[in-house]
Amino acid sequence: DIQMTQSPSSLSASVGDRVTITCQASQDISYYLNWYQQKPGKAPKLLIYDVSNLATGVPSRFSGSGSGTDFTFTISSLQPEDIATYYCQQYDNLPLTFGQGTRLEIK
Amino acid sequence: QVQLQESGPGLVKPSQTLSLTCTVSGDSISSGAYYWSWIRQHPGKGLEWIGYIYYSGSFYYNPSLKSRVTISVDTSKNQFSLKLSSVTAADTAVYYCARDGKRYRDLDYWGQGTLVTVSS
């Protein structure tokens, strides 16, 4: 299985801050990466697919980049409603695998 | 509006079989445009993909669960189902069903999730 490692595991930031989460794959996954947001008690929500494409209705403050083994997820200006746990997911090889999650809190 | 809804017992005894059904509305499984996946999340933990099924009945199971998992589809009811046999406390989790894009494997619609507790 391809292992996905996110960093940091948790993050505290202020409203308006630029927030960056990284995701590293255990092998080259080309551009085959998605990002999800999960709020407490809710199902995950697709934010970004294929590294950098915003899902329908997702605000433009969210963005993604990267290729190969190293990927980045960015919130350009943190909003209170962005408090959640974020997961990356690779689809280069089955089984689909997720990062362990990054918990984002408001400072 | 695509909606998925999981249903099934919230409590299963050890060694028994966990059975869940996902009912899809707003989309047709038999269109063949998507895969249909099951994912679980242990309490306070990350996401584990269990496997998927296609309208034709083709499937893939995560090797970590392969020996105990069966995913099936009923296109007449627009449902797909999960069976996990010989459960233990380690199978206690929230189980989600989701629509799975064929090209980008993006899980774009999810059920709300159902907590299944394995306990005697």
Short mmCIF file of C-alpha atoms in Angstrom, two decimals:
data_model
loop_
_atom_site.label_atom_id
_atom_site.label_comp_id
_atom_site.label_asym_id
_atom_site.label_seq_id
_atom_site.Cartn_x
_atom_site.Cartn_y
_atom_site.Cartn_z
CA ASP A 1 0.00 0.00 0.00
CA ILE A 2 1.07 3.57 -0.59
CA GLN A 3 1.58 5.39 2.71
CA MET A 4 0.52 9.01 2.93
CA THR A 5 2.11 11.17 5.62
CA GLN A 6 0.71 14.56 6.49
CA SER A 7 2.39 17.30 8.45
CA PRO A 8 1.77 18.79 10.80
CA SER A 9 -0.66 16.51 12.62
CA SER A 10 -2.21 19.55 14.22
CA LEU A 11 -2.01 23.23 13.60
CA SER A 12 -3.22 26.35 15.37
CA ALA A 13 -3.62 29.55 13.37
CA SER A 14 -5.41 32.88 13.51
CA VAL A 15 -8.25 34.08 11.35
CA GLY A 16 -6.77 35.59 8.21
CA ASP A 17 -3.57 33.55 8.37
CA ARG A 18 -2.20 31.62 5.44
CA VAL A 19 -2.21 27.94 6.35
CA THR A 20 -0.20 25.21 4.65
CA ILE A 21 -0.44 21.44 5.09
CA THR A 22 1.91 19.02 3.41
CA CYS A 23 1.28 15.46 2.28
CA GLN A 24 4.08 13.09 1.34
CA ALA A 25 3.57 9.82 -0.48
CA SER A 26 5.77 6.78 0.12
CA GLN A 27 6.27 6.49 -3.64
CA ASP A 28 5.70 8.54 -6.76
CA ILE A 29 1.95 9.04 -7.27
CA SER A 30 2.25 11.55 -10.12
CA TYR A 31 -0.74 13.91 -9.83
CA TYR A 32 -3.17 11.40 -8.34
CA LEU A 33 -4.13 13.20 -5.14
CA ASN A 34 -7.30 14.54 -3.57
CA TRP A 35 -8.00 16.59 -0.42
CA TYR A 36 -10.94 16.41 1.99
CA GLN A 37 -12.25 18.45 4.89
CA GLN A 38 -13.98 16.81 7.82
CA LYS A 39 -15.79 18.74 10.53
CA PRO A 40 -16.58 17.07 13.87
CA GLY A 41 -19.43 14.58 13.64
CA LYS A 42 -19.74 15.01 9.88
CA ALA A 43 -18.74 13.06 6.82
CA PRO A 44 -15.67 14.19 4.92
CA LYS A 45 -16.22 16.70 2.14
CA LEU A 46 -14.27 16.70 -1.09
CA LEU A 47 -12.36 19.96 -1.50
CA ILE A 48 -9.75 19.35 -4.19
CA TYR A 49 -9.29 16.61 -6.78
CA ASP A 50 -6.41 15.84 -9.10
CA VAL A 51 -3.98 17.89 -6.96
CA SER A 52 -5.33 21.35 -7.72
CA ASN A 53 -8.90 21.29 -9.02
CA LEU A 54 -11.51 22.76 -6.70
CA ALA A 55 -14.64 20.68 -6.21
CA THR A 56 -17.96 22.33 -6.97
CA GLY A 57 -18.78 25.17 -4.61
CA VAL A 58 -15.44 25.17 -2.81
CA PRO A 59 -14.16 28.69 -2.06
CA SER A 60 -11.12 29.91 -3.95
CA ARG A 61 -9.13 30.46 -0.76
CA PHE A 62 -8.43 26.72 -0.88
CA SER A 63 -5.72 25.50 -3.24
CA GLY A 64 -3.45 22.56 -3.83
CA SER A 65 -0.19 21.88 -5.61
CA GLY A 66 2.54 19.33 -6.02
CA SER A 67 3.46 16.20 -7.91
CA GLY A 68 5.37 12.99 -7.45
CA THR A 69 5.72 12.45 -3.72
CA ASP A 70 5.25 15.93 -2.26
CA PHE A 71 2.01 17.86 -2.15
CA THR A 72 0.75 21.02 -0.49
CA PHE A 73 -2.69 22.19 0.57
CA THR A 74 -3.14 25.89 1.30
CA ILE A 75 -5.82 28.09 2.78
CA SER A 76 -4.92 31.61 1.73
CA SER A 77 -6.87 33.39 4.46
CA LEU A 78 -8.16 31.22 7.29
CA GLN A 79 -11.84 31.65 8.12
CA PRO A 80 -13.58 30.46 11.31
CA GLU A 81 -15.60 27.91 9.33
CA ASP A 82 -12.38 26.25 8.13
CA ILE A 83 -11.84 24.64 11.50
CA ALA A 84 -11.74 20.95 10.67
CA THR A 85 -9.48 18.01 10.02
CA TYR A 86 -8.00 17.78 6.53
CA TYR A 87 -7.03 14.56 4.75
CA CYS A 88 -5.10 13.84 1.59
CA GLN A 89 -5.94 10.72 -0.44
CA GLN A 90 -3.95 9.04 -3.20
CA TYR A 91 -5.44 7.18 -6.11
CA ASP A 92 -2.39 6.12 -8.02
CA ASN A 93 -2.67 2.57 -6.74
CA LEU A 94 -5.38 0.55 -5.06
CA PRO A 95 -6.19 0.41 -2.24
CA LEU A 96 -7.03 4.07 -1.98
CA THR A 97 -5.20 5.42 1.05
CA PHE A 98 -5.50 8.55 3.15
CA GLY A 99 -3.11 10.60 5.19
CA GLN A 100 -3.55 10.47 8.94
CA GLY A 101 -5.17 13.90 8.96
CA THR A 102 -4.22 17.40 10.03
CA ARG A 103 -6.36 18.98 12.71
CA LEU A 104 -6.70 22.72 12.23
CA GLU A 105 -7.66 24.92 15.17
CA ILE A 106 -8.17 28.62 15.67
CA LYS A 107 -5.55 30.35 17.81
CA GLN B 1 -29.21 16.41 -5.40
CA VAL B 2 -27.27 13.20 -4.85
CA GLN B 3 -27.80 11.65 -1.44
CA LEU B 4 -26.49 8.49 0.15
CA GLN B 5 -27.91 6.94 3.30
CA GLU B 6 -26.40 4.10 5.30
CA SER B 7 -28.66 1.74 7.22
CA GLY B 8 -28.14 -1.30 9.39
CA PRO B 9 -27.67 -2.43 12.98
CA GLY B 10 -25.66 -0.18 15.23
CA LEU B 11 -24.62 -3.04 17.48
CA VAL B 12 -23.10 -6.33 16.37
CA LYS B 13 -21.83 -9.15 18.54
CA PRO B 14 -18.25 -10.37 18.24
CA SER B 15 -17.73 -13.11 15.65
CA GLN B 16 -20.95 -12.15 13.86
CA THR B 17 -21.37 -10.43 10.51
CA LEU B 18 -21.77 -6.69 10.14
CA SER B 19 -24.28 -5.81 7.41
CA LEU B 20 -24.91 -2.33 6.08
CA THR B 21 -26.81 -1.00 3.10
CA CYS B 22 -26.34 2.28 1.28
CA THR B 23 -29.35 3.69 -0.53
CA VAL B 24 -28.58 6.15 -3.29
CA SER B 25 -30.96 8.87 -4.45
CA GLY B 26 -30.47 11.53 -7.09
CA ASP B 27 -28.23 9.29 -9.16
CA SER B 28 -28.51 5.87 -10.72
CA ILE B 29 -25.96 3.20 -9.83
CA SER B 30 -26.78 1.45 -13.10
CA SER B 31 -25.66 4.48 -15.16
CA GLY B 32 -22.14 3.12 -14.81
CA ALA B 33 -20.72 6.61 -14.37
CA TYR B 34 -19.29 5.96 -10.92
CA TYR B 35 -17.91 3.39 -8.57
CA TRP B 36 -19.54 3.04 -5.14
CA SER B 37 -17.29 2.80 -2.13
CA TRP B 38 -17.30 1.97 1.56
CA ILE B 39 -14.98 3.76 3.98
CA ARG B 40 -14.68 3.45 7.73
CA GLN B 41 -13.30 5.60 10.49
CA HIS B 42 -12.32 4.21 13.87
CA PRO B 43 -13.27 6.49 16.77
CA GLY B 44 -10.98 9.50 16.81
CA LYS B 45 -8.88 8.10 13.96
CA GLY B 46 -8.34 8.53 10.25
CA LEU B 47 -10.09 7.15 7.19
CA GLU B 48 -9.75 3.59 5.91
CA TRP B 49 -11.06 2.69 2.46
CA ILE B 50 -12.76 -0.70 2.51
CA GLY B 51 -13.47 -1.21 -1.18
CA TYR B 52 -15.76 -0.44 -4.07
CA ILE B 53 -18.30 -2.01 -6.36
CA TYR B 54 -19.40 -1.15 -9.87
CA TYR B 55 -22.90 -1.52 -11.28
CA SER B 56 -21.76 -4.59 -13.22
CA GLY B 57 -20.75 -6.32 -10.00
CA SER B 58 -17.02 -5.89 -10.44
CA PHE B 59 -15.30 -4.95 -7.22
CA TYR B 60 -12.08 -4.41 -5.32
CA TYR B 61 -11.49 -4.99 -1.63
CA ASN B 62 -8.74 -3.55 0.52
CA PRO B 63 -6.31 -6.44 1.08
CA SER B 64 -6.31 -5.64 4.80
CA LEU B 65 -9.96 -6.73 4.98
CA LYS B 66 -10.29 -8.84 1.86
CA SER B 67 -10.81 -12.16 3.61
CA ARG B 68 -13.81 -10.83 5.54
CA VAL B 69 -15.46 -8.33 3.20
CA THR B 70 -18.21 -8.69 0.65
CA ILE B 71 -19.63 -5.70 -1.22
CA SER B 72 -22.66 -6.26 -3.41
CA VAL B 73 -24.98 -4.14 -5.54
CA ASP B 74 -28.72 -4.18 -6.18
CA THR B 75 -29.36 -1.89 -9.13
CA SER B 76 -33.13 -2.47 -8.98
CA LYS B 77 -33.19 -0.86 -5.55
CA ASN B 78 -30.33 1.57 -6.29
CA GLN B 79 -28.48 0.20 -3.28
CA PHE B 80 -25.14 -1.32 -2.49
CA SER B 81 -24.22 -3.26 0.59
CA LEU B 82 -21.33 -4.16 2.85
CA LYS B 83 -20.87 -7.36 4.79
CA LEU B 84 -17.94 -7.80 7.16
CA SER B 85 -17.67 -11.19 8.77
CA SER B 86 -16.10 -12.40 12.01
CA VAL B 87 -16.11 -8.95 13.55
CA THR B 88 -14.16 -8.00 16.65
CA ALA B 89 -14.01 -4.86 18.75
CA ALA B 90 -11.41 -3.57 16.29
CA ASP B 91 -14.19 -3.24 13.71
CA THR B 92 -16.04 -0.69 15.83
CA ALA B 93 -16.12 2.38 13.63
CA VAL B 94 -18.24 4.85 11.74
CA TYR B 95 -18.97 3.34 8.35
CA TYR B 96 -19.53 5.62 5.37
CA CYS B 97 -20.68 4.94 1.86
CA ALA B 98 -19.62 7.29 -0.91
CA ARG B 99 -19.84 7.90 -4.64
CA ASP B 100 -16.44 7.26 -6.18
CA GLY B 101 -15.37 9.01 -9.39
CA LYS B 102 -13.90 6.66 -11.96
CA ARG B 103 -11.31 9.06 -13.32
CA TYR B 104 -10.05 10.87 -10.23
CA ARG B 105 -11.29 8.44 -7.57
CA ASP B 106 -12.71 11.50 -5.84
CA LEU B 107 -15.28 10.60 -3.19
CA ASP B 108 -17.62 13.44 -3.96
CA TYR B 109 -20.81 12.47 -2.16
CA TRP B 110 -20.89 10.70 1.20
CA GLY B 111 -23.53 9.30 3.46
CA GLN B 112 -23.75 10.80 6.92
CA GLY B 113 -22.09 7.72 8.39
CA THR B 114 -23.33 5.11 10.80
CA LEU B 115 -21.58 4.03 13.98
CA VAL B 116 -21.31 0.29 14.34
CA THR B 117 -20.23 -0.97 17.73
CA VAL B 118 -18.99 -4.52 18.16
CA SER B 119 -19.79 -5.68 21.65
CA SER B 120 -21.43 -8.58 23.43
#
